[in-house]
Amino acid sequence: AQSVTQLGSHVSVSEGALVLLRCNYSSSVPPYLFWYVQYPNQGLQLLLKYTSAATLVKGINGFEAEFKKSETSFHLTKPSAHMSDAAEYFCAVTSPGSSNTGKLIFGQGTTLQVKP
Amino acid sequence: IAGITQAPTSQILAAGRRMTLRCTQDMRHNAMYWYRQDLGLGLRLIHYSNTAGTTGKGEVPDGYSVSRANTDDFPLTLASAVPSQTSVYFCASSDSASGGIDTQYFGPGTRLTVL
């Protein structure tokens, strides 16, 4: 069975500071990994995804994540936080293969607060 | 292009009542999904459909049913609502379910309260 753990339900940073949101996964097969962002009262939108190509994945809005198999991690980072980055962030995992029906397993989410 | 629309935006429902949440996409995506979002639990898959005419159970299917009569619509029905079904419901779609690689696009959600 696959699972995702996001360490820290709330993260608070100052504007301009580094953003680090942690995600660890469990999977018996090489996974596909995703980060989604949810702004208040909106649906989720994709930030970036890892699909077994480059281990360092760049996404929208200056975010990136690095797949580390040895650590079973896929942490999300951004060098300099903006006020507009305040949102909830979800890490998700699925398994590749033709039998996969695209079902995503989500972590519990991390709320990012950006202080002026 | 609207993407995914969901209706209603919010609803308060008496326990025991029947309710259908509507979801329509205009992207001609093959696969569609229903999730519920609960505080501290993230999103959990309720039901999915790989293509029109087929459906499958997700992680938390009990108390819910779906149908997929055509490509665009994927309604979710609560036959007899219970308070534990109070949640925010999101519909999503992807171009293909095959292989798991495709991005899922989410609707704006329906906030349901069952009293």
Coordinates of N, CA, C and O in Angstrom, one line a residue, chain B residues 1-95:
Chain B
I1 N -12.8 28.5 -21.9 CA -12.9 27.1 -21.4 C -13.1 27.1 -19.9 O -12.3 27.7 -19.2
A2 N -14.2 26.5 -19.4 CA -14.5 26.6 -18.0 C -13.7 25.6 -17.2 O -13.4 25.8 -16.0
G3 N -13.4 24.4 -17.8 CA -12.6 23.4 -17.0 C -13.6 22.5 -16.4 O -14.4 21.8 -17.0
I4 N -13.7 22.5 -15.1 CA -14.6 21.7 -14.3 C -15.5 22.6 -13.5 O -15.1 23.5 -12.8
T5 N -16.8 22.3 -13.6 CA -17.8 23.0 -12.8 C -18.5 22.0 -11.9 O -18.7 20.9 -12.2
Q6 N -18.8 22.5 -10.7 CA -19.4 21.7 -9.7 C -20.6 22.5 -9.2 O -20.6 23.7 -9.0
A7 N -21.7 21.8 -8.8 CA -22.9 22.4 -8.3 C -23.5 21.4 -7.3 O -23.5 20.2 -7.5
P8 N -24.1 22.0 -6.2 CA -24.1 23.4 -5.8 C -22.7 23.8 -5.2 O -21.9 22.9 -5.0
T9 N -22.6 25.1 -5.0 CA -21.3 25.5 -4.3 C -21.3 25.1 -2.9 O -20.3 24.7 -2.3
S10 N -22.5 25.2 -2.2 CA -22.6 24.7 -0.9 C -24.1 24.3 -0.6 O -25.0 24.7 -1.3
Q11 N -24.2 23.4 0.4 CA -25.5 22.9 0.7 C -25.6 22.4 2.1 O -24.7 21.8 2.6
I12 N -26.7 22.7 2.8 CA -27.0 22.2 4.1 C -28.2 21.2 3.9 O -29.2 21.5 3.3
L13 N -28.0 20.0 4.4 CA -28.9 18.9 4.1 C -29.3 18.2 5.4 O -28.4 18.0 6.3
A14 N -30.5 17.9 5.5 CA -31.0 17.1 6.7 C -30.6 15.6 6.6 O -30.6 15.1 5.5
A15 N -30.2 15.0 7.7 CA -29.8 13.6 7.7 C -30.9 12.8 7.1 O -32.1 13.0 7.4
G16 N -30.6 11.8 6.3 CA -31.6 10.9 5.7 C -32.0 11.3 4.3 O -32.7 10.5 3.6
R17 N -31.7 12.6 4.0 CA -32.1 13.0 2.6 C -31.2 12.5 1.6 O -30.0 12.2 1.8
R18 N -31.7 12.5 0.4 CA -30.9 12.1 -0.8 C -30.3 13.4 -1.5 O -31.0 14.4 -1.5
M19 N -29.1 13.3 -1.9 CA -28.4 14.5 -2.5 C -27.5 14.0 -3.7 O -26.8 13.0 -3.5
T20 N -27.6 14.8 -4.7 CA -26.7 14.5 -5.9 C -25.8 15.8 -6.1 O -26.3 16.9 -6.3
L21 N -24.5 15.6 -6.1 CA -23.6 16.6 -6.4 C -23.2 16.5 -7.9 O -22.9 15.4 -8.3
R22 N -23.2 17.6 -8.5 CA -23.0 17.5 -10.0 C -21.6 18.0 -10.3 O -21.0 18.9 -9.7
C23 N -21.1 17.3 -11.4 CA -19.7 17.7 -11.9 C -19.8 17.6 -13.4 O -20.2 16.5 -13.9
T24 N -19.3 18.6 -14.0 CA -19.2 18.6 -15.5 C -17.9 19.2 -15.9 O -17.4 20.2 -15.4
Q25 N -17.2 18.5 -16.9 CA -16.0 19.0 -17.4 C -16.1 19.2 -18.9 O -16.9 18.4 -19.6
D26 N -15.4 20.2 -19.5 CA -15.5 20.5 -20.9 C -14.1 20.3 -21.6 O -13.9 20.8 -22.6
M27 N -13.3 19.5 -21.0 CA -12.0 19.2 -21.5 C -11.9 17.9 -22.3 O -10.8 17.5 -22.8
R28 N -13.0 17.2 -22.3 CA -13.1 15.9 -23.0 C -12.1 14.9 -22.4 O -11.6 14.0 -23.1
H29 N -11.9 15.0 -21.1 CA -11.0 14.1 -20.4 C -11.7 12.7 -20.2 O -12.9 12.7 -20.0
N30 N -10.9 11.7 -20.3 CA -11.5 10.3 -20.2 C -11.8 10.0 -18.7 O -12.8 9.3 -18.4
A31 N -10.9 10.4 -17.8 CA -11.0 9.9 -16.4 C -11.5 11.0 -15.5 O -11.2 12.2 -15.7
M32 N -12.4 10.6 -14.6 CA -12.9 11.6 -13.6 C -12.9 10.9 -12.2 O -12.9 9.7 -12.1
Y33 N -12.9 11.8 -11.2 CA -12.7 11.3 -9.8 C -13.5 12.2 -8.9 O -13.8 13.4 -9.2
W34 N -13.9 11.6 -7.8 CA -14.5 12.3 -6.7 C -13.7 12.1 -5.4 O -13.4 11.0 -5.1
Y35 N -13.4 13.2 -4.8 CA -12.6 13.2 -3.5 C -13.4 13.9 -2.5 O -14.2 14.8 -2.7
R36 N -13.2 13.6 -1.2 CA -13.7 14.4 -0.1 C -12.5 14.9 0.7 O -11.5 14.2 0.8
Q37 N -12.6 16.1 1.1 CA -11.5 16.8 1.9 C -12.0 17.0 3.3 O -13.0 17.8 3.5
D38 N -11.3 16.5 4.3 CA -11.6 16.7 5.7 C -10.3 17.2 6.4 O -9.2 16.7 6.1
L39 N -10.5 18.1 7.3 CA -9.4 18.7 8.1 C -8.5 17.6 8.7 O -9.0 16.7 9.4
G40 N -7.2 17.7 8.4 CA -6.2 16.8 9.0 C -6.1 15.4 8.2 O -5.3 14.6 8.6
L41 N -7.0 15.2 7.2 CA -7.0 14.0 6.5 C -6.6 14.1 5.1 O -6.5 13.1 4.3
G42 N -6.5 15.4 4.6 CA -6.2 15.6 3.2 C -7.4 15.2 2.3 O -8.5 15.3 2.8
L43 N -7.1 14.8 1.1 CA -8.2 14.4 0.2 C -8.2 12.8 0.1 O -7.1 12.2 0.0
R44 N -9.4 12.3 0.1 CA -9.5 10.8 0.0 C -10.4 10.5 -1.2 O -11.5 11.1 -1.3
L45 N -10.1 9.6 -2.0 CA -10.8 9.2 -3.2 C -12.1 8.4 -2.8 O -12.0 7.4 -2.1
I46 N -13.2 8.9 -3.4 CA -14.5 8.2 -3.1 C -14.8 7.2 -4.2 O -15.0 6.0 -4.0
H47 N -14.9 7.7 -5.4 CA -15.1 6.9 -6.6 C -14.3 7.5 -7.8 O -14.0 8.7 -7.8
Y48 N -14.1 6.7 -8.8 CA -13.5 7.1 -10.0 C -14.1 6.5 -11.2 O -14.8 5.5 -11.1
S49 N -13.8 7.1 -12.4 CA -14.2 6.5 -13.7 C -13.1 6.7 -14.7 O -12.7 7.8 -14.9
N50 N -12.7 5.6 -15.3 CA -11.6 5.6 -16.3 C -12.1 6.1 -17.6 O -11.4 6.7 -18.4
T51 N -13.4 5.8 -17.9 CA -14.0 6.2 -19.2 C -15.5 6.1 -19.1 O -16.0 5.5 -18.1
A52 N -16.2 6.8 -20.0 CA -17.6 6.8 -19.9 C -18.1 5.3 -19.9 O -17.6 4.5 -20.7
G53 N -19.1 5.0 -19.0 CA -19.6 3.7 -18.9 C -19.0 2.8 -17.8 O -19.5 1.7 -17.6
T54 N -17.9 3.3 -17.3 CA -17.2 2.5 -16.2 C -17.0 3.3 -15.0 O -16.7 4.5 -15.1
T55 N -17.1 2.7 -13.8 CA -16.8 3.3 -12.6 C -16.1 2.3 -11.6 O -16.1 1.1 -11.9
G56 N -15.4 2.9 -10.6 CA -14.7 2.0 -9.7 C -14.7 2.7 -8.3 O -15.0 3.9 -8.2
K57 N -14.5 1.9 -7.3 CA -14.5 2.3 -5.9 C -13.1 2.8 -5.5 O -12.1 2.2 -5.9
G58 N -13.1 3.9 -4.7 CA -11.9 4.4 -4.2 C -11.6 4.0 -2.8 O -12.0 2.9 -2.4
E59 N -11.1 4.9 -2.0 CA -10.7 4.6 -0.6 C -11.9 4.6 0.3 O -11.9 3.8 1.3
V60 N -12.8 5.5 0.1 CA -14.0 5.7 1.0 C -15.3 5.7 0.3 O -16.0 6.7 0.2
P61 N -15.7 4.6 -0.3 CA -16.9 4.6 -1.2 C -18.2 4.4 -0.5 O -19.3 4.7 -1.1
D62 N -18.2 3.9 0.8 CA -19.5 3.6 1.4 C -20.4 4.8 1.6 O -20.0 5.8 2.1
G63 N -21.6 4.6 1.2 CA -22.6 5.7 1.3 C -22.7 6.6 0.1 O -23.6 7.5 0.1
Y64 N -21.9 6.3 -0.9 CA -21.9 7.1 -2.1 C -22.0 6.2 -3.3 O -21.6 5.1 -3.3
S65 N -22.6 6.8 -4.4 CA -22.7 6.1 -5.7 C -22.4 7.1 -6.8 O -22.6 8.3 -6.6
V66 N -21.9 6.6 -7.9 CA -21.7 7.5 -9.1 C -22.2 6.8 -10.3 O -22.4 5.6 -10.3
S67 N -22.3 7.6 -11.4 CA -22.6 7.1 -12.7 C -21.8 7.9 -13.7 O -21.4 9.0 -13.4
R68 N -21.6 7.3 -14.9 CA -20.8 8.0 -15.9 C -21.5 7.6 -17.3 O -21.0 6.8 -18.0
A69 N -22.6 8.3 -17.5 CA -23.4 8.1 -18.7 C -22.7 8.6 -20.0 O -22.9 8.1 -21.1
N70 N -21.9 9.7 -19.8 CA -21.2 10.3 -20.9 C -19.9 10.8 -20.4 O -19.5 10.7 -19.3
T71 N -19.1 11.4 -21.4 CA -17.7 11.8 -21.0 C -17.7 13.0 -20.1 O -16.9 13.1 -19.2
D72 N -18.7 13.9 -20.2 CA -18.6 15.2 -19.5 C -19.1 15.2 -18.1 O -18.7 16.0 -17.3
D73 N -20.0 14.3 -17.8 CA -20.7 14.4 -16.5 C -20.4 13.2 -15.6 O -20.3 12.1 -16.0
F74 N -20.2 13.5 -14.3 CA -19.9 12.5 -13.3 C -20.6 12.9 -12.0 O -19.9 13.3 -11.0
P75 N -21.9 12.6 -11.8 CA -22.6 13.0 -10.6 C -22.3 12.0 -9.5 O -22.1 10.8 -9.7
L76 N -22.3 12.6 -8.3 CA -22.0 11.8 -7.0 C -23.3 11.9 -6.2 O -23.8 12.9 -5.9
T77 N -23.9 10.7 -5.8 CA -25.1 10.7 -5.1 C -24.9 10.1 -3.7 O -24.3 9.1 -3.5
L78 N -25.5 10.8 -2.7 CA -25.6 10.3 -1.4 C -27.0 9.8 -1.2 O -28.0 10.7 -1.2
A79 N -27.2 8.5 -1.1 CA -28.6 8.0 -1.1 C -29.4 8.4 0.2 O -30.5 8.7 0.1
S80 N -28.7 8.4 1.3 CA -29.3 8.8 2.6 C -28.2 9.4 3.5 O -27.4 8.7 4.1
A81 N -28.1 10.7 3.4 CA -27.0 11.4 4.0 C -26.9 11.2 5.5 O -27.9 11.1 6.2
V82 N -25.7 11.2 6.0 CA -25.4 11.1 7.4 C -24.4 12.2 7.8 O -23.7 12.7 7.0
P83 N -24.4 12.6 9.1 CA -23.6 13.7 9.5 C -22.1 13.5 9.2 O -21.4 14.5 8.9
S84 N -21.6 12.3 9.2 CA -20.2 12.0 8.9 C -19.8 12.3 7.4 O -18.7 12.3 7.1
Q85 N -20.8 12.6 6.6 CA -20.6 12.9 5.2 C -20.5 14.4 5.1 O -20.3 14.9 3.9
T86 N -20.5 15.2 6.1 CA -20.2 16.6 6.1 C -18.7 16.7 5.7 O -17.8 16.2 6.3
S87 N -18.5 17.5 4.6 CA -17.2 17.5 4.0 C -17.2 18.5 2.9 O -18.2 19.1 2.5
V88 N -16.0 18.8 2.3 CA -15.9 19.5 1.1 C -15.6 18.4 0.0 O -14.6 17.7 0.1
Y89 N -16.4 18.5 -1.1 CA -16.2 17.4 -2.1 C -15.6 18.1 -3.4 O -16.1 19.1 -3.9
F90 N -14.6 17.4 -3.9 CA -14.0 17.9 -5.1 C -14.1 16.9 -6.2 O -13.8 15.7 -6.0
C91 N -14.4 17.3 -7.4 CA -14.4 16.5 -8.6 C -13.1 16.9 -9.3 O -12.7 18.0 -9.3
A92 N -12.6 15.9 -10.0 CA -11.3 16.1 -10.8 C -11.4 15.3 -12.0 O -12.2 14.3 -12.2
S93 N -10.6 15.7 -13.0 CA -10.5 14.9 -14.2 C -9.1 14.9 -14.8 O -8.3 15.7 -14.4
S94 N -8.8 13.9 -15.6 CA -7.5 13.8 -16.2 C -7.7 13.2 -17.6 O -8.6 12.5 -17.9
D95 N -6.7 13.5 -18.5 CA -6.9 13.1 -19.9 C -7.0 11.6 -20.0 O -7.8 11.1 -20.8

